[in-house]
PDB file of C-alpha atoms in Angstrom:
ATOM      1  CA  UNK B  21       0.000   0.000   0.000  1.00  0.00           C
ATOM      2  CA  UNK B  22       1.314   3.438  -0.900  1.00  0.00           C
ATOM      3  CA  UNK B  23       2.014   5.630   2.092  1.00  0.00           C
ATOM      4  CA  UNK B  24       0.193   8.948   1.961  1.00  0.00           C
ATOM      5  CA  UNK B  25       1.816  12.085   3.296  1.00  0.00           C
ATOM      6  CA  UNK B  26      -0.779  14.343   4.863  1.00  0.00           C
ATOM      7  CA  UNK B  27       0.733  17.779   5.632  1.00  0.00           C
ATOM      8  CA  UNK B  28       3.350  17.309   2.918  1.00  0.00           C
ATOM      9  CA  UNK B  29       5.492  20.433   2.520  1.00  0.00           C
ATOM     10  CA  UNK B  30       7.059  19.813  -0.885  1.00  0.00           C
ATOM     11  CA  UNK B  31       5.642  18.865  -4.263  1.00  0.00           C
ATOM     12  CA  UNK B  32       6.219  15.323  -5.534  1.00  0.00           C
ATOM     13  CA  UNK B  33       8.078  14.809  -8.782  1.00  0.00           C
ATOM     14  CA  UNK B  34       5.968  13.669 -11.757  1.00  0.00           C
ATOM     15  CA  UNK B  35       7.522  10.206 -11.711  1.00  0.00           C
ATOM     16  CA  UNK B  36       6.307   9.445  -8.163  1.00  0.00           C
ATOM     17  CA  UNK B  37       2.928  11.217  -8.333  1.00  0.00           C
ATOM     18  CA  UNK B  38      -0.194   9.067  -8.108  1.00  0.00           C
ATOM     19  CA  UNK B  39      -1.349   7.670 -11.482  1.00  0.00           C
ATOM     20  CA  UNK B  40      -4.923   8.967 -11.358  1.00  0.00           C
ATOM     21  CA  UNK B  41      -7.506   7.895 -13.921  1.00  0.00           C
ATOM     22  CA  UNK B  42      -8.915   8.694 -17.339  1.00  0.00           C
ATOM     23  CA  UNK B  43     -12.462   9.510 -16.201  1.00  0.00           C
ATOM     24  CA  UNK B  44     -13.515  12.855 -14.739  1.00  0.00           C
ATOM     25  CA  UNK B  45     -16.116  13.552 -12.077  1.00  0.00           C
ATOM     26  CA  UNK B  46     -19.697  13.956 -13.227  1.00  0.00           C
ATOM     27  CA  UNK B  47     -21.272  17.337 -12.548  1.00  0.00           C
ATOM     28  CA  UNK B  48     -24.882  17.624 -13.635  1.00  0.00           C
ATOM     29  CA  UNK B  49     -26.176  20.394 -11.386  1.00  0.00           C
ATOM     30  CA  UNK B  50     -26.145  24.146 -11.805  1.00  0.00           C
ATOM     31  CA  UNK B  51     -24.443  26.460  -9.335  1.00  0.00           C
ATOM     32  CA  UNK B  52     -26.305  26.161  -6.026  1.00  0.00           C
ATOM     33  CA  UNK B  53     -26.328  29.939  -5.514  1.00  0.00           C
ATOM     34  CA  UNK B  54     -26.109  31.567  -8.935  1.00  0.00           C
ATOM     35  CA  UNK B  55     -28.128  28.934 -10.840  1.00  0.00           C
ATOM     36  CA  UNK B  56     -25.663  28.912 -13.737  1.00  0.00           C
ATOM     37  CA  UNK B  57     -24.015  25.868 -15.356  1.00  0.00           C
ATOM     38  CA  UNK B  58     -20.769  24.852 -13.674  1.00  0.00           C
ATOM     39  CA  UNK B  59     -19.105  23.651 -16.863  1.00  0.00           C
ATOM     40  CA  UNK B  60     -18.548  25.115 -20.298  1.00  0.00           C
ATOM     41  CA  UNK B  61     -19.816  26.607 -22.514  1.00  0.00           C
ATOM     42  CA  UNK B  62     -20.093  30.000 -20.836  1.00  0.00           C
ATOM     43  CA  UNK B  63     -21.373  33.242 -22.393  1.00  0.00           C
ATOM     44  CA  UNK B  64     -18.981  34.576 -25.026  1.00  0.00           C
ATOM     45  CA  UNK B  65     -18.548  37.894 -23.197  1.00  0.00           C
ATOM     46  CA  UNK B  66     -17.156  36.259 -20.044  1.00  0.00           C
ATOM     47  CA  UNK B  67     -13.563  35.476 -19.090  1.00  0.00           C
ATOM     48  CA  UNK B  68     -12.097  32.898 -16.699  1.00  0.00           C
ATOM     49  CA  UNK B  69      -9.664  33.341 -13.816  1.00  0.00           C
ATOM     50  CA  UNK B  70      -8.199  30.774 -11.411  1.00  0.00           C
ATOM     51  CA  UNK B  71      -6.927  31.326  -7.880  1.00  0.00           C
ATOM     52  CA  UNK B  72      -5.496  29.153  -5.105  1.00  0.00           C
ATOM     53  CA  UNK B  73      -5.792  30.688  -1.647  1.00  0.00           C
ATOM     54  CA  UNK B  74      -6.184  27.879   0.865  1.00  0.00           C
ATOM     55  CA  UNK B  75      -9.315  25.800   1.410  1.00  0.00           C
ATOM     56  CA  UNK B  76     -11.427  26.301  -1.694  1.00  0.00           C
ATOM     57  CA  UNK B  77     -14.751  26.328   0.169  1.00  0.00           C
ATOM     58  CA  UNK B  78     -14.357  29.812   1.626  1.00  0.00           C
ATOM     59  CA  UNK B  79     -12.513  31.133  -1.411  1.00  0.00           C
ATOM     60  CA  UNK B  80     -15.375  30.141  -3.700  1.00  0.00           C
ATOM     61  CA  UNK B  81     -17.930  31.831  -1.431  1.00  0.00           C
ATOM     62  CA  UNK B  82     -15.874  35.020  -1.561  1.00  0.00           C
ATOM     63  CA  UNK B  83     -16.015  35.173  -5.349  1.00  0.00           C
ATOM     64  CA  UNK B  84     -19.598  34.027  -5.939  1.00  0.00           C
ATOM     65  CA  UNK B  85     -20.725  36.949  -3.758  1.00  0.00           C
ATOM     66  CA  UNK B  86     -19.115  39.551  -6.027  1.00  0.00           C
ATOM     67  CA  UNK B  87     -21.115  41.579  -8.542  1.00  0.00           C
ATOM     68  CA  UNK B  88     -19.924  40.825 -12.059  1.00  0.00           C
ATOM     69  CA  UNK B  89     -19.154  37.160 -11.421  1.00  0.00           C
ATOM     70  CA  UNK B  90     -21.190  34.869 -13.653  1.00  0.00           C
ATOM     71  CA  UNK B  91     -20.348  31.563 -11.962  1.00  0.00           C
ATOM     72  CA  UNK B  92     -17.745  29.818  -9.812  1.00  0.00           C
ATOM     73  CA  UNK B  93     -16.527  26.259  -9.317  1.00  0.00           C
ATOM     74  CA  UNK B  94     -13.850  24.513  -7.309  1.00  0.00           C
ATOM     75  CA  UNK B  95     -11.303  21.955  -8.384  1.00  0.00           C
ATOM     76  CA  UNK B  96      -7.699  20.857  -8.489  1.00  0.00           C
ATOM     77  CA  UNK B  97      -4.920  22.267 -10.638  1.00  0.00           C
ATOM     78  CA  UNK B  98      -1.209  22.785 -11.195  1.00  0.00           C
ATOM     79  CA  UNK B  99      -0.391  19.165 -10.387  1.00  0.00           C
ATOM     80  CA  UNK B 100       0.499  15.942 -12.150  1.00  0.00           C
ATOM     81  CA  UNK B 101      -2.201  13.333 -11.445  1.00  0.00           C
ATOM     82  CA  UNK B 102      -5.041  13.203 -13.999  1.00  0.00           C
ATOM     83  CA  UNK B 103      -8.561  13.449 -12.535  1.00  0.00           C
ATOM     84  CA  UNK B 104      -7.460  13.227  -8.892  1.00  0.00           C
ATOM     85  CA  UNK B 105      -9.832  12.617  -6.003  1.00  0.00           C
ATOM     86  CA  UNK B 106      -9.993  14.866  -2.968  1.00  0.00           C
ATOM     87  CA  UNK B 107      -8.359  12.187  -0.830  1.00  0.00           C
ATOM     88  CA  UNK B 108      -5.510  11.861  -3.320  1.00  0.00           C
ATOM     89  CA  UNK B 109      -4.943  15.615  -3.424  1.00  0.00           C
ATOM     90  CA  UNK B 110      -4.883  15.724   0.381  1.00  0.00           C
ATOM     91  CA  UNK B 111      -2.258  12.979   0.398  1.00  0.00           C
ATOM     92  CA  UNK B 112       0.254  15.413  -1.069  1.00  0.00           C
ATOM     93  CA  UNK B 113       1.086  12.924  -3.808  1.00  0.00           C
ATOM     94  CA  UNK B 114      -0.649  14.558  -6.787  1.00  0.00           C
ATOM     95  CA  UNK B 115       1.013  17.984  -6.790  1.00  0.00           C
ATOM     96  CA  UNK B 116      -2.363  19.700  -7.117  1.00  0.00           C
ATOM     97  CA  UNK B 117      -3.584  22.825  -5.415  1.00  0.00           C
ATOM     98  CA  UNK B 118      -7.166  23.544  -4.345  1.00  0.00           C
ATOM     99  CA  UNK B 119      -8.291  26.116  -6.909  1.00  0.00           C
ATOM    100  CA  UNK B 120     -11.314  28.331  -7.474  1.00  0.00           C
ATOM    101  CA  UNK B 121     -12.489  28.888 -11.029  1.00  0.00           C
ATOM    102  CA  UNK B 122     -14.085  32.304 -11.496  1.00  0.00           C
ATOM    103  CA  UNK B 123     -16.117  33.065 -14.610  1.00  0.00           C
ATOM    104  CA  UNK B 124     -16.767  36.790 -14.793  1.00  0.00           C
ATOM    105  CA  UNK B 125     -17.891  39.649 -17.005  1.00  0.00           C
ATOM    106  CA  UNK B 126     -14.832  41.910 -17.539  1.00  0.00           C
ATOM    107  CA  UNK B 127     -17.123  44.814 -18.415  1.00  0.00           C
ATOM    108  CA  UNK B 128     -18.556  44.601 -14.867  1.00  0.00           C
ATOM    109  CA  UNK B 129     -15.518  43.615 -12.786  1.00  0.00           C
ATOM    110  CA  UNK B 130     -11.900  43.809 -13.874  1.00  0.00           C
ATOM    111  CA  UNK B 131      -9.243  41.158 -13.452  1.00  0.00           C
ATOM    112  CA  UNK B 132      -7.312  43.597 -11.265  1.00  0.00           C
ATOM    113  CA  UNK B 133     -10.294  43.806  -8.898  1.00  0.00           C
ATOM    114  CA  UNK B 134     -10.427  40.018  -8.683  1.00  0.00           C
ATOM    115  CA  UNK B 135      -6.725  39.976  -7.862  1.00  0.00           C
ATOM    116  CA  UNK B 136      -7.254  42.552  -5.115  1.00  0.00           C
ATOM    117  CA  UNK B 137      -9.761  40.153  -3.549  1.00  0.00           C
ATOM    118  CA  UNK B 138      -7.211  37.370  -3.925  1.00  0.00           C
ATOM    119  CA  UNK B 139      -4.346  39.234  -2.231  1.00  0.00           C
ATOM    120  CA  UNK B 140      -6.438  40.646   0.600  1.00  0.00           C
ATOM    121  CA  UNK B 141      -8.367  37.516   1.590  1.00  0.00           C
ATOM    122  CA  UNK B 142      -5.607  35.032   2.381  1.00  0.00           C
ATOM    123  CA  UNK B 143      -2.042  35.036   3.644  1.00  0.00           C
ATOM    124  CA  UNK B 144       0.181  34.698   0.555  1.00  0.00           C
ATOM    125  CA  UNK B 145       3.384  34.376   2.585  1.00  0.00           C
ATOM    126  CA  UNK B 146       2.981  30.963   4.209  1.00  0.00           C
ATOM    127  CA  UNK B 147       4.266  28.528   1.607  1.00  0.00           C
ATOM    128  CA  UNK B 148       2.524  25.151   1.709  1.00  0.00           C
ATOM    129  CA  UNK B 149      -0.166  26.129   4.162  1.00  0.00           C
ATOM    130  CA  UNK B 150      -2.932  28.573   4.961  1.00  0.00           C
ATOM    131  CA  UNK B 151      -3.399  29.141   8.666  1.00  0.00           C
ATOM    132  CA  UNK B 152      -4.004  25.799  10.370  1.00  0.00           C
ATOM    133  CA  UNK B 153      -4.452  24.044   7.006  1.00  0.00           C
ATOM    134  CA  UNK B 154      -1.098  22.503   6.170  1.00  0.00           C
ATOM    135  CA  UNK B 155      -0.145  20.804   2.903  1.00  0.00           C
ATOM    136  CA  UNK B 156       0.759  21.446  -0.710  1.00  0.00           C
ATOM    137  CA  UNK B 157      -2.910  21.810  -1.694  1.00  0.00           C
ATOM    138  CA  UNK B 158      -3.203  25.008   0.379  1.00  0.00           C
ATOM    139  CA  UNK B 159      -0.476  27.043  -1.334  1.00  0.00           C
ATOM    140  CA  UNK B 160      -1.046  30.506  -2.746  1.00  0.00           C
ATOM    141  CA  UNK B 161      -1.301  30.656  -6.517  1.00  0.00           C
ATOM    142  CA  UNK B 162      -2.572  32.617  -9.505  1.00  0.00           C
ATOM    143  CA  UNK B 163      -3.203  30.479 -12.586  1.00  0.00           C
ATOM    144  CA  UNK B 164      -3.382  32.654 -15.666  1.00  0.00           C
ATOM    145  CA  UNK B 165      -5.058  31.960 -18.995  1.00  0.00           C
ATOM    146  CA  UNK B 166      -3.824  34.911 -21.078  1.00  0.00           C
ATOM    147  CA  UNK B 167      -0.654  36.954 -21.470  1.00  0.00           C
ATOM    148  CA  UNK B 168      -2.522  39.990 -20.120  1.00  0.00           C
ATOM    149  CA  UNK B 169      -3.528  38.101 -16.984  1.00  0.00           C
ATOM    150  CA  UNK B 170       0.095  37.058 -16.525  1.00  0.00           C
ATOM    151  CA  UNK B 171       1.297  40.638 -16.907  1.00  0.00           C
ATOM    152  CA  UNK B 172      -1.197  41.914 -14.352  1.00  0.00           C
ATOM    153  CA  UNK B 173      -0.506  39.045 -11.942  1.00  0.00           C
ATOM    154  CA  UNK B 174       3.250  39.632 -12.019  1.00  0.00           C
ATOM    155  CA  UNK B 175       2.721  43.362 -11.615  1.00  0.00           C
ATOM    156  CA  UNK B 176       0.411  42.828  -8.626  1.00  0.00           C
ATOM    157  CA  UNK B 177       2.829  40.392  -6.979  1.00  0.00           C
ATOM    158  CA  UNK B 178       5.692  42.859  -7.352  1.00  0.00           C
ATOM    159  CA  UNK B 179       3.569  45.656  -5.898  1.00  0.00           C
ATOM    160  CA  UNK B 180       2.442  43.537  -2.953  1.00  0.00           C
ATOM    161  CA  UNK B 181       5.940  42.239  -2.251  1.00  0.00           C
ATOM    162  CA  UNK B 182       7.102  45.860  -2.230  1.00  0.00           C
ATOM    163  CA  UNK B 183       4.569  46.753   0.449  1.00  0.00           C
ATOM    164  CA  UNK B 184       5.551  43.687   2.483  1.00  0.00           C
ATOM    165  CA  UNK B 185       9.216  44.650   2.215  1.00  0.00           C
ATOM    166  CA  UNK B 186       8.472  48.194   3.353  1.00  0.00           C
ATOM    167  CA  UNK B 187       6.942  46.707   6.505  1.00  0.00           C
ATOM    168  CA  UNK B 188       9.867  44.383   7.123  1.00  0.00           C
ATOM    169  CA  UNK B 189       7.864  41.282   6.167  1.00  0.00           C
ATOM    170  CA  UNK B 190       8.849  38.303   4.020  1.00  0.00           C
ATOM    171  CA  UNK B 191       7.886  38.286   0.350  1.00  0.00           C
ATOM    172  CA  UNK B 192       4.875  36.311  -0.839  1.00  0.00           C
ATOM    173  CA  UNK B 193       5.259  32.677  -1.847  1.00  0.00           C
ATOM    174  CA  UNK B 194       2.506  32.975  -4.464  1.00  0.00           C
ATOM    175  CA  UNK B 195       3.141  30.979  -7.626  1.00  0.00           C
ATOM    176  CA  UNK B 196       2.054  32.351 -11.012  1.00  0.00           C
ATOM    177  CA  UNK B 197       1.549  29.557 -13.544  1.00  0.00           C
ATOM    178  CA  UNK B 198       0.342  29.747 -17.127  1.00  0.00           C
ATOM    179  CA  UNK B 199       0.498  26.074 -18.120  1.00  0.00           C
ATOM    180  CA  UNK B 200      -1.809  23.924 -16.012  1.00  0.00           C
ATOM    181  CA  UNK B 201      -4.881  21.733 -16.211  1.00  0.00           C
ATOM    182  CA  UNK B 202      -7.971  22.225 -14.059  1.00  0.00           C
ATOM    183  CA  UNK B 203      -9.985  19.240 -12.819  1.00  0.00           C
ATOM    184  CA  UNK B 204     -13.388  19.790 -11.244  1.00  0.00           C
ATOM    185  CA  UNK B 205     -13.708  18.684  -7.644  1.00  0.00           C
ATOM    186  CA  UNK B 206     -16.421  16.276  -6.540  1.00  0.00           C
ATOM    187  CA  UNK B 207     -20.014  17.552  -6.533  1.00  0.00           C
ATOM    188  CA  UNK B 208     -20.217  17.813  -2.744  1.00  0.00           C
ATOM    189  CA  UNK B 209     -17.387  20.374  -2.722  1.00  0.00           C
ATOM    190  CA  UNK B 210     -19.137  22.694  -5.173  1.00  0.00           C
ATOM    191  CA  UNK B 211     -20.666  25.655  -3.290  1.00  0.00           C
ATOM    192  CA  UNK B 212     -20.037  23.713  -0.084  1.00  0.00           C
ATOM    193  CA  UNK B 213     -20.745  26.626   2.247  1.00  0.00           C
ATOM    194  CA  UNK B 214     -24.094  27.335   0.621  1.00  0.00           C
ATOM    195  CA  UNK B 215     -25.100  23.727   1.256  1.00  0.00           C
ATOM    196  CA  UNK B 216     -23.476  23.677   4.713  1.00  0.00           C
ATOM    197  CA  UNK B 217     -23.804  27.221   6.150  1.00  0.00           C
ATOM    198  CA  UNK B 218     -22.049  26.249   9.386  1.00  0.00           C
ATOM    199  CA  UNK B 219     -19.175  24.590   7.557  1.00  0.00           C
ATOM    200  CA  UNK B 220     -15.478  25.291   8.075  1.00  0.00           C
ATOM    201  CA  UNK B 221     -14.592  28.783   6.854  1.00  0.00           C
ATOM    202  CA  UNK B 222     -11.702  30.487   8.686  1.00  0.00           C
ATOM    203  CA  UNK B 223     -11.034  34.186   8.213  1.00  0.00           C
ATOM    204  CA  UNK B 224      -7.715  34.751   6.426  1.00  0.00           C
ATOM    205  CA  UNK B 225      -8.440  38.321   5.324  1.00  0.00           C
ATOM    206  CA  UNK B 226      -6.233  41.353   6.007  1.00  0.00           C
ATOM    207  CA  UNK B 227      -8.205  42.253   9.121  1.00  0.00           C
ATOM    208  CA  UNK B 228      -7.421  38.841  10.607  1.00  0.00           C
ATOM    209  CA  UNK B 229      -3.830  38.388   9.409  1.00  0.00           C
ATOM    210  CA  UNK B 230      -2.658  41.958   9.923  1.00  0.00           C
ATOM    211  CA  UNK B 231      -1.117  41.975   6.439  1.00  0.00           C
ATOM    212  CA  UNK B 232      -1.347  45.105   4.257  1.00  0.00           C
ATOM    213  CA  UNK B 233      -3.822  45.709   1.490  1.00  0.00           C
ATOM    214  CA  UNK B 234      -2.852  45.640  -2.168  1.00  0.00           C
ATOM    215  CA  UNK B 235      -2.033  49.084  -3.578  1.00  0.00           C
ATOM    216  CA  UNK B 236      -3.963  49.802  -6.742  1.00  0.00           C
ATOM    217  CA  UNK B 237      -3.334  52.566  -9.233  1.00  0.00           C
TER     218      UNK B 237
END
């Protein structure tokens, strides 16, 4: 039996990652809050952004509550194992992060505004953890789909690291990745906090962490 490594602090290499499977999870329901389809196709005037900021339950709730967001979903990305399960991701042996997929109307909310929410609602300086949640699946990450998103993400990271430096704090550990595959998480994870209002949802925002806010031009 393969030994799993809960609380793993380093990513596995592709050659030792779990093998996964060819079949994906089946998602037949619409968004439990926004009543929009979770999977493509989306309206042609929307764009997609991906963020990793700790447990994806609370992160998804943050974004579905924002005006200009068409739909959200949670899943796994930036790893090696095809179609991983939640248990496999938590083992630390897939390389995946817990990620929120945000489908939004750029004419109503800009990508820079979404990034401001990202930077100010988790601690991006903790490496392979977020608060008491420890493991590679809780790392901070921005997963870009266009060259413009990459430019803005790198610019925002530099700006935020500058503010951290001015306060004598360590730089962020946020990864910015442009080549990745997103796998939807199991149905029970989708909009988890709408289905379970008393579910686990720690506060990792600026007011709780004491970290600065993101400067915006």
